[in-house]
Amino acid sequence: MHKGFLIWATVFGILGVVLGAFGAHKLYDMATTDAMKTTLERAYKTGITYQFYHAFALIAVALLYVHFPGSLTQWAGRCFVTGVILFSGSLYLLTLKGFGKIDFPSIIGILTPIGGVFFIAGWVCLLLAVIKK
């Protein structure tokens, strides 16, 4: 078992619940127009959803590491962690920016697809680890 990936998974799970609750109870009320509510809520929920998917993926990687030890399995976990930070994190920051609460450079939006590439790379690494065995 890979303890580090289990730790990341539980942290992402905890944050997913906390941020999801914030989104459900406070975020919607902060929006000033219906268009803003729809757009920002969609971005925020997408960040939460992918964060949870990859928290579960990290649990799987941590458990699969026993049967598929090696660098490919480790890289799968690393890519999932990086993907959550870049993909979901950038969506959270863009949501805050959209509400005018925090001012971030618009360039932060490029982190979302880069995080998505890390998600894909993680799944490819996991596939290759399984095939290699």
PDB file of C-alpha atoms in Angstrom, residues 11-69:
ATOM      1  CA  VAL A  11      -7.223  15.304   2.236  1.00  0.00           C
ATOM      2  CA  PHE A  12      -8.891  15.725  -1.173  1.00  0.00           C
ATOM      3  CA  GLY A  13     -11.967  13.917   0.149  1.00  0.00           C
ATOM      4  CA  ILE A  14     -12.194  16.154   3.214  1.00  0.00           C
ATOM      5  CA  LEU A  15     -11.711  19.295   1.139  1.00  0.00           C
ATOM      6  CA  GLY A  16     -14.261  18.041  -1.377  1.00  0.00           C
ATOM      7  CA  VAL A  17     -16.912  17.754   1.313  1.00  0.00           C
ATOM      8  CA  VAL A  18     -16.024  21.115   2.889  1.00  0.00           C
ATOM      9  CA  LEU A  19     -15.893  22.949  -0.440  1.00  0.00           C
ATOM     10  CA  GLY A  20     -19.027  21.162  -1.643  1.00  0.00           C
ATOM     11  CA  ALA A  21     -20.910  22.283   1.463  1.00  0.00           C
ATOM     12  CA  PHE A  22     -19.660  25.838   0.962  1.00  0.00           C
ATOM     13  CA  GLY A  23     -20.822  25.711  -2.642  1.00  0.00           C
ATOM     14  CA  ALA A  24     -24.233  24.367  -1.713  1.00  0.00           C
ATOM     15  CA  HIS A  25     -24.892  26.806   1.129  1.00  0.00           C
ATOM     16  CA  LYS A  26     -22.984  30.032   0.447  1.00  0.00           C
ATOM     17  CA  LEU A  27     -21.637  30.250  -3.093  1.00  0.00           C
ATOM     18  CA  TYR A  28     -24.999  30.523  -4.810  1.00  0.00           C
ATOM     19  CA  ASP A  29     -26.095  33.339  -2.502  1.00  0.00           C
ATOM     20  CA  MET A  30     -22.958  35.347  -3.313  1.00  0.00           C
ATOM     21  CA  ALA A  31     -23.790  35.628  -7.029  1.00  0.00           C
ATOM     22  CA  THR A  32     -25.468  38.820  -8.155  1.00  0.00           C
ATOM     23  CA  THR A  33     -27.033  37.651 -11.442  1.00  0.00           C
ATOM     24  CA  ASP A  34     -28.579  34.421 -12.678  1.00  0.00           C
ATOM     25  CA  ALA A  35     -25.973  34.155 -15.448  1.00  0.00           C
ATOM     26  CA  MET A  36     -23.194  34.489 -12.884  1.00  0.00           C
ATOM     27  CA  LYS A  37     -24.851  31.882 -10.698  1.00  0.00           C
ATOM     28  CA  THR A  38     -25.093  29.397 -13.553  1.00  0.00           C
ATOM     29  CA  THR A  39     -21.585  29.897 -14.949  1.00  0.00           C
ATOM     30  CA  LEU A  40     -19.714  29.976 -11.669  1.00  0.00           C
ATOM     31  CA  GLU A  41     -21.740  27.210 -10.093  1.00  0.00           C
ATOM     32  CA  ARG A  42     -20.959  24.979 -13.082  1.00  0.00           C
ATOM     33  CA  ALA A  43     -17.205  25.664 -12.828  1.00  0.00           C
ATOM     34  CA  TYR A  44     -17.201  25.138  -9.072  1.00  0.00           C
ATOM     35  CA  LYS A  45     -19.177  21.893  -9.251  1.00  0.00           C
ATOM     36  CA  THR A  46     -16.884  20.596 -11.994  1.00  0.00           C
ATOM     37  CA  GLY A  47     -13.886  21.224  -9.726  1.00  0.00           C
ATOM     38  CA  ILE A  48     -15.550  19.382  -6.840  1.00  0.00           C
ATOM     39  CA  THR A  49     -16.604  16.462  -9.040  1.00  0.00           C
ATOM     40  CA  TYR A  50     -13.160  15.880 -10.530  1.00  0.00           C
ATOM     41  CA  GLN A  51     -11.545  16.296  -7.131  1.00  0.00           C
ATOM     42  CA  PHE A  52     -13.715  13.512  -5.720  1.00  0.00           C
ATOM     43  CA  TYR A  53     -13.187  11.223  -8.727  1.00  0.00           C
ATOM     44  CA  HIS A  54      -9.469  11.509  -8.315  1.00  0.00           C
ATOM     45  CA  ALA A  55      -9.549  11.150  -4.528  1.00  0.00           C
ATOM     46  CA  PHE A  56     -11.080   7.737  -5.207  1.00  0.00           C
ATOM     47  CA  ALA A  57      -8.540   7.127  -7.972  1.00  0.00           C
ATOM     48  CA  LEU A  58      -5.743   7.844  -5.492  1.00  0.00           C
ATOM     49  CA  ILE A  59      -7.210   5.324  -3.061  1.00  0.00           C
ATOM     50  CA  ALA A  60      -7.207   2.800  -5.890  1.00  0.00           C
ATOM     51  CA  VAL A  61      -3.602   3.643  -6.798  1.00  0.00           C
ATOM     52  CA  ALA A  62      -2.521   3.315  -3.181  1.00  0.00           C
ATOM     53  CA  LEU A  63      -4.153  -0.103  -2.887  1.00  0.00           C
ATOM     54  CA  LEU A  64      -3.061  -1.290  -6.329  1.00  0.00           C
ATOM     55  CA  TYR A  65       0.523  -0.404  -5.510  1.00  0.00           C
ATOM     56  CA  VAL A  66       0.751  -3.671  -3.566  1.00  0.00           C
ATOM     57  CA  HIS A  67       0.069  -5.664  -6.743  1.00  0.00           C
ATOM     58  CA  PHE A  68       1.603  -3.268  -9.272  1.00  0.00           C
ATOM     59  CA  PRO A  69       4.599  -1.697  -7.536  1.00  0.00           C
TER      60      PRO A  69
END
